[in-house]
Amino acid sequence: MTFGNPWMLLGALGAFIPLLVHLFDRRRPRPHPFGPMAFVLRSQKRTASRLKLKRLLLYVLRTLILLAIPFALAKPELGSEANAAQVVKGPAATAIILDASLSMRWSDGTALFERGRDEARDALKDLLPEEPATVLVCTASPAAPPPPGFDRARLRALVDEAKPTYGGADLSRCMDLAARALEENPMPGKRLVVVSDMAASAFRLEAPPPTVKGPTGAPVKPEVVLRDVASGRDALGNHAIVDLKVEPALQAGPRAFQFTFTVRNFGTEAAKDLEAAVRVGETTLAKGFVDVPAGGTTQKALTVRFPQGGTVVGQVTLAPDALAEDDRRAFVLPVPRALKALVVNGAPHATRYRDEAFFVDAALTAPGSPVEVAVRDAEVGLGEDFSGYDLVLLLNVTAPSAEEAARLATFVENGGGLFISMGDRVNTEDYNQRLGAVLPRPLRVVRTSAERETDPEAETKAARLAQVKSEHVLFSPFTGRAEEGLIGARFYRYMLLEADNPANPGASQVLATYEDGAPAVAVMRKGKGRVALFTSTVDRDWSDFAIRTSFLPLMQRFAAYLTGSLEEREEVRVRVGEQVTLRPEGSQKVTAVRTPDGGDLPVKEQSDGSVVAGPVMEPGAYSVLGADGKMQPALSFAATLDPAESDLTRVPQDTLTAYFGEETVKASTGDADKPTVPLWTWLILAACVAFFLEGTLLRK
Amino acid sequence: MLLDAQTLARLKGVKLRARAVMEGVLSGLHKSPHQGQSVEFAEHKEYAPGDELRHLDWKAYGKFDKYYVKRFEHETNLRSVMVVDASSSMGYTSGALTKLDVATTLAGALCYLLVRQQDAAGLALLTGGKWKDVPPRASAGHLNVLLDTLDATVPGGGTDLGSAADHLAEVLPRRSSVIVLSDLLDEKQDALKRVLALRQRKNDVSLFHVVDPAELTFPFDDPTLFLDMEGEGRIEVNPREIKESYLEEFHAFLAQVKAACAEADVDYELVRTDERLDDVLLRYLARRGRRG
């Protein structure tokens, strides 16, 4: 037991007053001759034993009253004997470190952070008047606290205004910062009060414990007071969504996606029938149940088919537990819209597989593809109104007429996509002359790497793709084993291109080259549209690429890329506490990044045109506003929590004591399971009851 | 006339007090309870030499041819004895009059009444542990003797009602009226029984139980050293602590006395020293009147 005002215990000497009164207060009774003495005697005998008991009770009650009052004023607190023996003595400059990590949001009705705030207030209250103090709200990137002072009101306000974050807290770093702040105070005693749930993720026990400069300048350990807001609990149960993958589910439709949750149970009890759902706004799009063993991980896949294209902002949710913040995860998903493609077939053939458009048609109309294809021969196709399409593919077309080329250029300028592939019928001069404005690079001549019909070693001599810019969104899926399907293709002939386009210098970009360095894929932005030039054929005439496994996905990505459906920022993943780099395309501008709760993130434009926003402070979907103040869905992103923060494993008290040093850990209070009512209120209550009983006895 | 205890207390001497009370009583009295001169036929007795010839029943001689003499219950006036307890405890008072003042005043008033009716009135005073008798007589001069005796009485000694009763049983003829005025605080268990036994000897017994209001209500608060008025006993108590028990005991005692009197056909009158004594006497006389 410890006492806040131990000198008040001197008042307990008052408990001897009833005894002294009993011993020394021999007031002379008034003599009174009386006739019916026999009745007085009999009454006295009858009541003697009861009176004796009554006097004893009165004595006990009065003693209790006189004991309870000074004990209550001494502000006693119950604690273990070990702790009682280690109560801090003597004044000390004190730094109170309040853990504001995500784990402090854990709640069993009362959030740990609220308890922590109460503990911090109590710690301030318990300070001696001569003890200076400072407060540090500990986050993942804490700032140095001010030197200890005596402005208690300011410190209390600091505690009152503190809020838990969505990130981690580096308590080790915070203790170091607090220790440095304490060094600025000349008082020899130094004390660190750590108010935390003692989650293991907050401590770096491999780092040395905090020290302060001693009177001689040598480092000494400060006293450490651990106020454990989750005291009495071995573990804080929690399950969380630790990962989310969203992939197209082509088998279910062109705009179907499979949401794969990874759910981890950090608790010691199995979680059964947890509801997992995909929601957009208030609408639940898919729902399922998942069982997660204690300490285990489970995946759950839910498929959602979106009715229309566009950017979808939603969240996946899990049945909420004591830490609800990690039971949901926002997503920003670009859902492809339906595309209309005009395939201009420059070399039709009666045999389907020999037809120039056969493989492209098959690739673009594969199950799950959002592309609706119209195949026309050159004469009809080039005569159509291109504005009715999102994408035009010129496959081995001799060359458009000047008028057709002009319409094509207008189509691209207005945001259309143009794909051009080569072949025997391509007239390079006409292309360069009529379509030069939209060609990424002018065509030169056809190069034959191997004669397939005559050379038996043609397959080994055939050119292959050598350098593929896998960082580009077009080729980003073709990494690892998927790349083999791309570089395994053999190219017997291909069109050589000029080094640059004089009409649009520097505008084109080569995304893939052959082994000899000749461009295989060149792209260029023109106006609002994009143009891709594939220097070989899309049938089997010049290469076997059309029958490679990579052909179908690449063609679909060409279609998506050229129509703007494939955004380069789709892989943006941001965790709370990090900054996000946004890369606006073309004339896009980023003027503001709106947080989930309606605030704005700090935005800083970089020299390369990108924009750095953040750090992101809360999970959820962030929307990006353009120069016109309108939302730019293509740049929107979702911020997620660090899964490590969902692990609420606690550091055992013994471990912390050993880490800080048994001689420095002076007290550990803040037992959340113990009654929060101070002991003195019970003593006052006992005194009141004793007072009432004493009065009742006296009246009897 | 004001006859409350305070007023009576201002009247010095039993004579004045008794007269004052008596006048109050007479003004409210309609019929005397004592007939006096009562001669009641009891039986016939065969004549024997020495019998009064005037009591010969000549009618009986005519019928039976034998001499019979009429016999009567009493041939004289009523004889009454006031037994006044003048023990030390009777000297207690919490107000204006001591219990002895009240007892002697009542006794004096009754003497007035009896002598006025030409009945014989006497006294038996128990004071200082000794008996002092004044034999009953009906003369007017005797009244002064009675009142002077009462006036000179001072409380002292212990209470011994039992021996008083035995003494009266010896000296009093049968069918006398015995009026006992006492606080009945006699330590001997059979004292009351022996007093009531007078009734069995055909005596008309009345008991005036004189109590002080303090004895009835025990109104003490501060720690008190109670001293026994008839002995050496003393006890220090907190009156508040034993009040409930005392009252229970004392009222049980009163109830017990009252019940014993009723059983023995003895008139019982509880007299508080703070009440009007003429009321007490009127109450007593009225009850006597109802009994005939």
JSON list of N, CA, C and O in Angstrom, two decimals, chain A residues 506-538:
[
{"chain": "A", "resi": 506, "resn": "GLY", "atom": "N", "xyz": [10.81, 13.48, -79.37]},
{"chain": "A", "resi": 506, "resn": "GLY", "atom": "CA", "xyz": [10.83, 13.07, -77.94]},
{"chain": "A", "resi": 506, "resn": "GLY", "atom": "C", "xyz": [9.52, 12.59, -77.40]},
{"chain": "A", "resi": 506, "resn": "GLY", "atom": "O", "xyz": [9.42, 12.26, -76.22]},
{"chain": "A", "resi": 507, "resn": "ALA", "atom": "N", "xyz": [8.50, 12.56, -78.25]},
{"chain": "A", "resi": 507, "resn": "ALA", "atom": "CA", "xyz": [7.18, 12.19, -77.73]},
{"chain": "A", "resi": 507, "resn": "ALA", "atom": "C", "xyz": [7.00, 10.69, -77.65]},
{"chain": "A", "resi": 507, "resn": "ALA", "atom": "O", "xyz": [6.19, 10.19, -76.87]},
{"chain": "A", "resi": 508, "resn": "SER", "atom": "N", "xyz": [7.72, 9.98, -78.48]},
{"chain": "A", "resi": 508, "resn": "SER", "atom": "CA", "xyz": [7.52, 8.52, -78.53]},
{"chain": "A", "resi": 508, "resn": "SER", "atom": "C", "xyz": [8.37, 7.84, -77.46]},
{"chain": "A", "resi": 508, "resn": "SER", "atom": "O", "xyz": [9.34, 8.39, -76.96]},
{"chain": "A", "resi": 509, "resn": "GLN", "atom": "N", "xyz": [7.97, 6.66, -77.17]},
{"chain": "A", "resi": 509, "resn": "GLN", "atom": "CA", "xyz": [8.66, 5.89, -76.14]},
{"chain": "A", "resi": 509, "resn": "GLN", "atom": "C", "xyz": [8.72, 4.45, -76.63]},
{"chain": "A", "resi": 509, "resn": "GLN", "atom": "O", "xyz": [7.70, 3.88, -77.04]},
{"chain": "A", "resi": 510, "resn": "VAL", "atom": "N", "xyz": [9.92, 3.88, -76.64]},
{"chain": "A", "resi": 510, "resn": "VAL", "atom": "CA", "xyz": [10.07, 2.48, -77.06]},
{"chain": "A", "resi": 510, "resn": "VAL", "atom": "C", "xyz": [9.97, 1.62, -75.81]},
{"chain": "A", "resi": 510, "resn": "VAL", "atom": "O", "xyz": [10.74, 1.77, -74.86]},
{"chain": "A", "resi": 511, "resn": "LEU", "atom": "N", "xyz": [9.04, 0.70, -75.83]},
{"chain": "A", "resi": 511, "resn": "LEU", "atom": "CA", "xyz": [8.79, -0.12, -74.63]},
{"chain": "A", "resi": 511, "resn": "LEU", "atom": "C", "xyz": [9.41, -1.49, -74.75]},
{"chain": "A", "resi": 511, "resn": "LEU", "atom": "O", "xyz": [9.62, -2.17, -73.75]},
{"chain": "A", "resi": 512, "resn": "ALA", "atom": "N", "xyz": [9.69, -1.93, -75.97]},
{"chain": "A", "resi": 512, "resn": "ALA", "atom": "CA", "xyz": [10.31, -3.24, -76.14]},
{"chain": "A", "resi": 512, "resn": "ALA", "atom": "C", "xyz": [11.16, -3.21, -77.41]},
{"chain": "A", "resi": 512, "resn": "ALA", "atom": "O", "xyz": [10.79, -2.55, -78.40]},
{"chain": "A", "resi": 513, "resn": "THR", "atom": "N", "xyz": [12.27, -3.88, -77.35]},
{"chain": "A", "resi": 513, "resn": "THR", "atom": "CA", "xyz": [13.16, -3.94, -78.52]},
{"chain": "A", "resi": 513, "resn": "THR", "atom": "C", "xyz": [13.52, -5.39, -78.80]},
{"chain": "A", "resi": 513, "resn": "THR", "atom": "O", "xyz": [13.36, -6.27, -77.92]},
{"chain": "A", "resi": 514, "resn": "TYR", "atom": "N", "xyz": [13.99, -5.59, -80.02]},
{"chain": "A", "resi": 514, "resn": "TYR", "atom": "CA", "xyz": [14.51, -6.91, -80.38]},
{"chain": "A", "resi": 514, "resn": "TYR", "atom": "C", "xyz": [15.96, -7.00, -79.91]},
{"chain": "A", "resi": 514, "resn": "TYR", "atom": "O", "xyz": [16.53, -6.05, -79.38]},
{"chain": "A", "resi": 515, "resn": "GLU", "atom": "N", "xyz": [16.51, -8.17, -80.18]},
{"chain": "A", "resi": 515, "resn": "GLU", "atom": "CA", "xyz": [17.89, -8.39, -79.73]},
{"chain": "A", "resi": 515, "resn": "GLU", "atom": "C", "xyz": [18.88, -7.43, -80.39]},
{"chain": "A", "resi": 515, "resn": "GLU", "atom": "O", "xyz": [19.90, -7.09, -79.79]},
{"chain": "A", "resi": 516, "resn": "ASP", "atom": "N", "xyz": [18.52, -6.98, -81.59]},
{"chain": "A", "resi": 516, "resn": "ASP", "atom": "CA", "xyz": [19.43, -6.05, -82.27]},
{"chain": "A", "resi": 516, "resn": "ASP", "atom": "C", "xyz": [19.17, -4.61, -81.89]},
{"chain": "A", "resi": 516, "resn": "ASP", "atom": "O", "xyz": [19.77, -3.69, -82.45]},
{"chain": "A", "resi": 517, "resn": "GLY", "atom": "N", "xyz": [18.29, -4.42, -81.00]},
{"chain": "A", "resi": 517, "resn": "GLY", "atom": "CA", "xyz": [18.01, -3.07, -80.54]},
{"chain": "A", "resi": 517, "resn": "GLY", "atom": "C", "xyz": [16.92, -2.37, -81.30]},
{"chain": "A", "resi": 517, "resn": "GLY", "atom": "O", "xyz": [16.51, -1.26, -80.93]},
{"chain": "A", "resi": 518, "resn": "ALA", "atom": "N", "xyz": [16.42, -3.00, -82.34]},
{"chain": "A", "resi": 518, "resn": "ALA", "atom": "CA", "xyz": [15.35, -2.37, -83.13]},
{"chain": "A", "resi": 518, "resn": "ALA", "atom": "C", "xyz": [14.07, -2.36, -82.29]},
{"chain": "A", "resi": 518, "resn": "ALA", "atom": "O", "xyz": [13.80, -3.31, -81.57]},
{"chain": "A", "resi": 519, "resn": "PRO", "atom": "N", "xyz": [13.29, -1.28, -82.38]},
{"chain": "A", "resi": 519, "resn": "PRO", "atom": "CA", "xyz": [12.07, -1.20, -81.57]},
{"chain": "A", "resi": 519, "resn": "PRO", "atom": "C", "xyz": [11.06, -2.27, -81.97]},
{"chain": "A", "resi": 519, "resn": "PRO", "atom": "O", "xyz": [10.86, -2.54, -83.17]},
{"chain": "A", "resi": 520, "resn": "ALA", "atom": "N", "xyz": [10.46, -2.87, -81.00]},
{"chain": "A", "resi": 520, "resn": "ALA", "atom": "CA", "xyz": [9.36, -3.82, -81.24]},
{"chain": "A", "resi": 520, "resn": "ALA", "atom": "C", "xyz": [8.04, -3.16, -80.94]},
{"chain": "A", "resi": 520, "resn": "ALA", "atom": "O", "xyz": [7.05, -3.36, -81.63]},
{"chain": "A", "resi": 521, "resn": "VAL", "atom": "N", "xyz": [8.00, -2.36, -79.86]},
{"chain": "A", "resi": 521, "resn": "VAL", "atom": "CA", "xyz": [6.78, -1.65, -79.49]},
{"chain": "A", "resi": 521, "resn": "VAL", "atom": "C", "xyz": [7.16, -0.20, -79.18]},
{"chain": "A", "resi": 521, "resn": "VAL", "atom": "O", "xyz": [8.05, 0.04, -78.37]},
{"chain": "A", "resi": 522, "resn": "ALA", "atom": "N", "xyz": [6.48, 0.70, -79.87]},
{"chain": "A", "resi": 522, "resn": "ALA", "atom": "CA", "xyz": [6.69, 2.12, -79.58]},
{"chain": "A", "resi": 522, "resn": "ALA", "atom": "C", "xyz": [5.33, 2.75, -79.33]},
{"chain": "A", "resi": 522, "resn": "ALA", "atom": "O", "xyz": [4.35, 2.40, -80.00]},
{"chain": "A", "resi": 523, "resn": "VAL", "atom": "N", "xyz": [5.31, 3.63, -78.38]},
{"chain": "A", "resi": 523, "resn": "VAL", "atom": "CA", "xyz": [4.03, 4.27, -78.04]},
{"chain": "A", "resi": 523, "resn": "VAL", "atom": "C", "xyz": [4.23, 5.78, -78.01]},
{"chain": "A", "resi": 523, "resn": "VAL", "atom": "O", "xyz": [5.34, 6.27, -77.84]},
{"chain": "A", "resi": 524, "resn": "MET", "atom": "N", "xyz": [3.12, 6.45, -78.15]},
{"chain": "A", "resi": 524, "resn": "MET", "atom": "CA", "xyz": [3.19, 7.91, -78.14]},
{"chain": "A", "resi": 524, "resn": "MET", "atom": "C", "xyz": [1.83, 8.46, -77.73]},
{"chain": "A", "resi": 524, "resn": "MET", "atom": "O", "xyz": [0.79, 7.88, -78.03]},
{"chain": "A", "resi": 525, "resn": "ARG", "atom": "N", "xyz": [1.88, 9.56, -76.98]},
{"chain": "A", "resi": 525, "resn": "ARG", "atom": "CA", "xyz": [0.64, 10.27, -76.68]},
{"chain": "A", "resi": 525, "resn": "ARG", "atom": "C", "xyz": [0.44, 11.36, -77.71]},
{"chain": "A", "resi": 525, "resn": "ARG", "atom": "O", "xyz": [1.38, 12.03, -78.11]},
{"chain": "A", "resi": 526, "resn": "LYS", "atom": "N", "xyz": [-0.76, 11.49, -78.12]},
{"chain": "A", "resi": 526, "resn": "LYS", "atom": "CA", "xyz": [-1.06, 12.54, -79.10]},
{"chain": "A", "resi": 526, "resn": "LYS", "atom": "C", "xyz": [-2.39, 13.15, -78.69]},
{"chain": "A", "resi": 526, "resn": "LYS", "atom": "O", "xyz": [-3.43, 12.47, -78.73]},
{"chain": "A", "resi": 527, "resn": "GLY", "atom": "N", "xyz": [-2.33, 14.40, -78.31]},
{"chain": "A", "resi": 527, "resn": "GLY", "atom": "CA", "xyz": [-3.57, 14.99, -77.82]},
{"chain": "A", "resi": 527, "resn": "GLY", "atom": "C", "xyz": [-4.04, 14.23, -76.60]},
{"chain": "A", "resi": 527, "resn": "GLY", "atom": "O", "xyz": [-3.30, 13.98, -75.66]},
{"chain": "A", "resi": 528, "resn": "LYS", "atom": "N", "xyz": [-5.33, 13.85, -76.63]},
{"chain": "A", "resi": 528, "resn": "LYS", "atom": "CA", "xyz": [-5.86, 13.07, -75.51]},
{"chain": "A", "resi": 528, "resn": "LYS", "atom": "C", "xyz": [-5.75, 11.58, -75.75]},
{"chain": "A", "resi": 528, "resn": "LYS", "atom": "O", "xyz": [-6.14, 10.77, -74.91]},
{"chain": "A", "resi": 529, "resn": "GLY", "atom": "N", "xyz": [-5.24, 11.21, -76.96]},
{"chain": "A", "resi": 529, "resn": "GLY", "atom": "CA", "xyz": [-5.21, 9.79, -77.29]},
{"chain": "A", "resi": 529, "resn": "GLY", "atom": "C", "xyz": [-3.82, 9.21, -77.26]},
{"chain": "A", "resi": 529, "resn": "GLY", "atom": "O", "xyz": [-2.83, 9.87, -76.95]},
{"chain": "A", "resi": 530, "resn": "ARG", "atom": "N", "xyz": [-3.77, 7.94, -77.53]},
{"chain": "A", "resi": 530, "resn": "ARG", "atom": "CA", "xyz": [-2.49, 7.25, -77.53]},
{"chain": "A", "resi": 530, "resn": "ARG", "atom": "C", "xyz": [-2.39, 6.38, -78.78]},
{"chain": "A", "resi": 530, "resn": "ARG", "atom": "O", "xyz": [-3.41, 5.88, -79.29]},
{"chain": "A", "resi": 531, "resn": "VAL", "atom": "N", "xyz": [-1.15, 6.21, -79.18]},
{"chain": "A", "resi": 531, "resn": "VAL", "atom": "CA", "xyz": [-0.88, 5.39, -80.38]},
{"chain": "A", "resi": 531, "resn": "VAL", "atom": "C", "xyz": [0.17, 4.37, -80.03]},
{"chain": "A", "resi": 531, "resn": "VAL", "atom": "O", "xyz": [1.15, 4.69, -79.35]},
{"chain": "A", "resi": 532, "resn": "ALA", "atom": "N", "xyz": [-0.03, 3.13, -80.47]},
{"chain": "A", "resi": 532, "resn": "ALA", "atom": "CA", "xyz": [0.97, 2.09, -80.26]},
{"chain": "A", "resi": 532, "resn": "ALA", "atom": "C", "xyz": [1.33, 1.51, -81.62]},
{"chain": "A", "resi": 532, "resn": "ALA", "atom": "O", "xyz": [0.45, 1.23, -82.45]},
{"chain": "A", "resi": 533, "resn": "LEU", "atom": "N", "xyz": [2.61, 1.35, -81.79]},
{"chain": "A", "resi": 533, "resn": "LEU", "atom": "CA", "xyz": [3.10, 0.79, -83.06]},
{"chain": "A", "resi": 533, "resn": "LEU", "atom": "C", "xyz": [3.81, -0.51, -82.76]},
{"chain": "A", "resi": 533, "resn": "LEU", "atom": "O", "xyz": [4.80, -0.54, -82.01]},
{"chain": "A", "resi": 534, "resn": "PHE", "atom": "N", "xyz": [3.28, -1.59, -83.32]},
{"chain": "A", "resi": 534, "resn": "PHE", "atom": "CA", "xyz": [3.89, -2.92, -83.16]},
{"chain": "A", "resi": 534, "resn": "PHE", "atom": "C", "xyz": [4.58, -3.22, -84.48]},
{"chain": "A", "resi": 534, "resn": "PHE", "atom": "O", "xyz": [3.94, -3.27, -85.53]},
{"chain": "A", "resi": 535, "resn": "THR", "atom": "N", "xyz": [5.89, -3.47, -84.45]},
{"chain": "A", "resi": 535, "resn": "THR", "atom": "CA", "xyz": [6.66, -3.50, -85.69]},
{"chain": "A", "resi": 535, "resn": "THR", "atom": "C", "xyz": [6.65, -4.86, -86.38]},
{"chain": "A", "resi": 535, "resn": "THR", "atom": "O", "xyz": [7.33, -5.05, -87.38]},
{"chain": "A", "resi": 536, "resn": "SER", "atom": "N", "xyz": [5.94, -5.81, -85.89]},
{"chain": "A", "resi": 536, "resn": "SER", "atom": "CA", "xyz": [5.82, -7.09, -86.58]},
{"chain": "A", "resi": 536, "resn": "SER", "atom": "C", "xyz": [4.33, -7.33, -86.83]},
{"chain": "A", "resi": 536, "resn": "SER", "atom": "O", "xyz": [3.51, -6.43, -86.63]},
{"chain": "A", "resi": 537, "resn": "THR", "atom": "N", "xyz": [4.00, -8.55, -87.24]},
{"chain": "A", "resi": 537, "resn": "THR", "atom": "CA", "xyz": [2.60, -8.83, -87.56]},
{"chain": "A", "resi": 537, "resn": "THR", "atom": "C", "xyz": [1.90, -9.41, -86.34]},
{"chain": "A", "resi": 537, "resn": "THR", "atom": "O", "xyz": [2.53, -9.95, -85.43]},
{"chain": "A", "resi": 538, "resn": "VAL", "atom": "N", "xyz": [0.55, -9.29, -86.37]},
{"chain": "A", "resi": 538, "resn": "VAL", "atom": "CA", "xyz": [-0.24, -9.89, -85.30]},
{"chain": "A", "resi": 538, "resn": "VAL", "atom": "C", "xyz": [-0.87, -11.20, -85.77]},
{"chain": "A", "resi": 538, "resn": "VAL", "atom": "O", "xyz": [-1.76, -11.74, -85.11]}
]
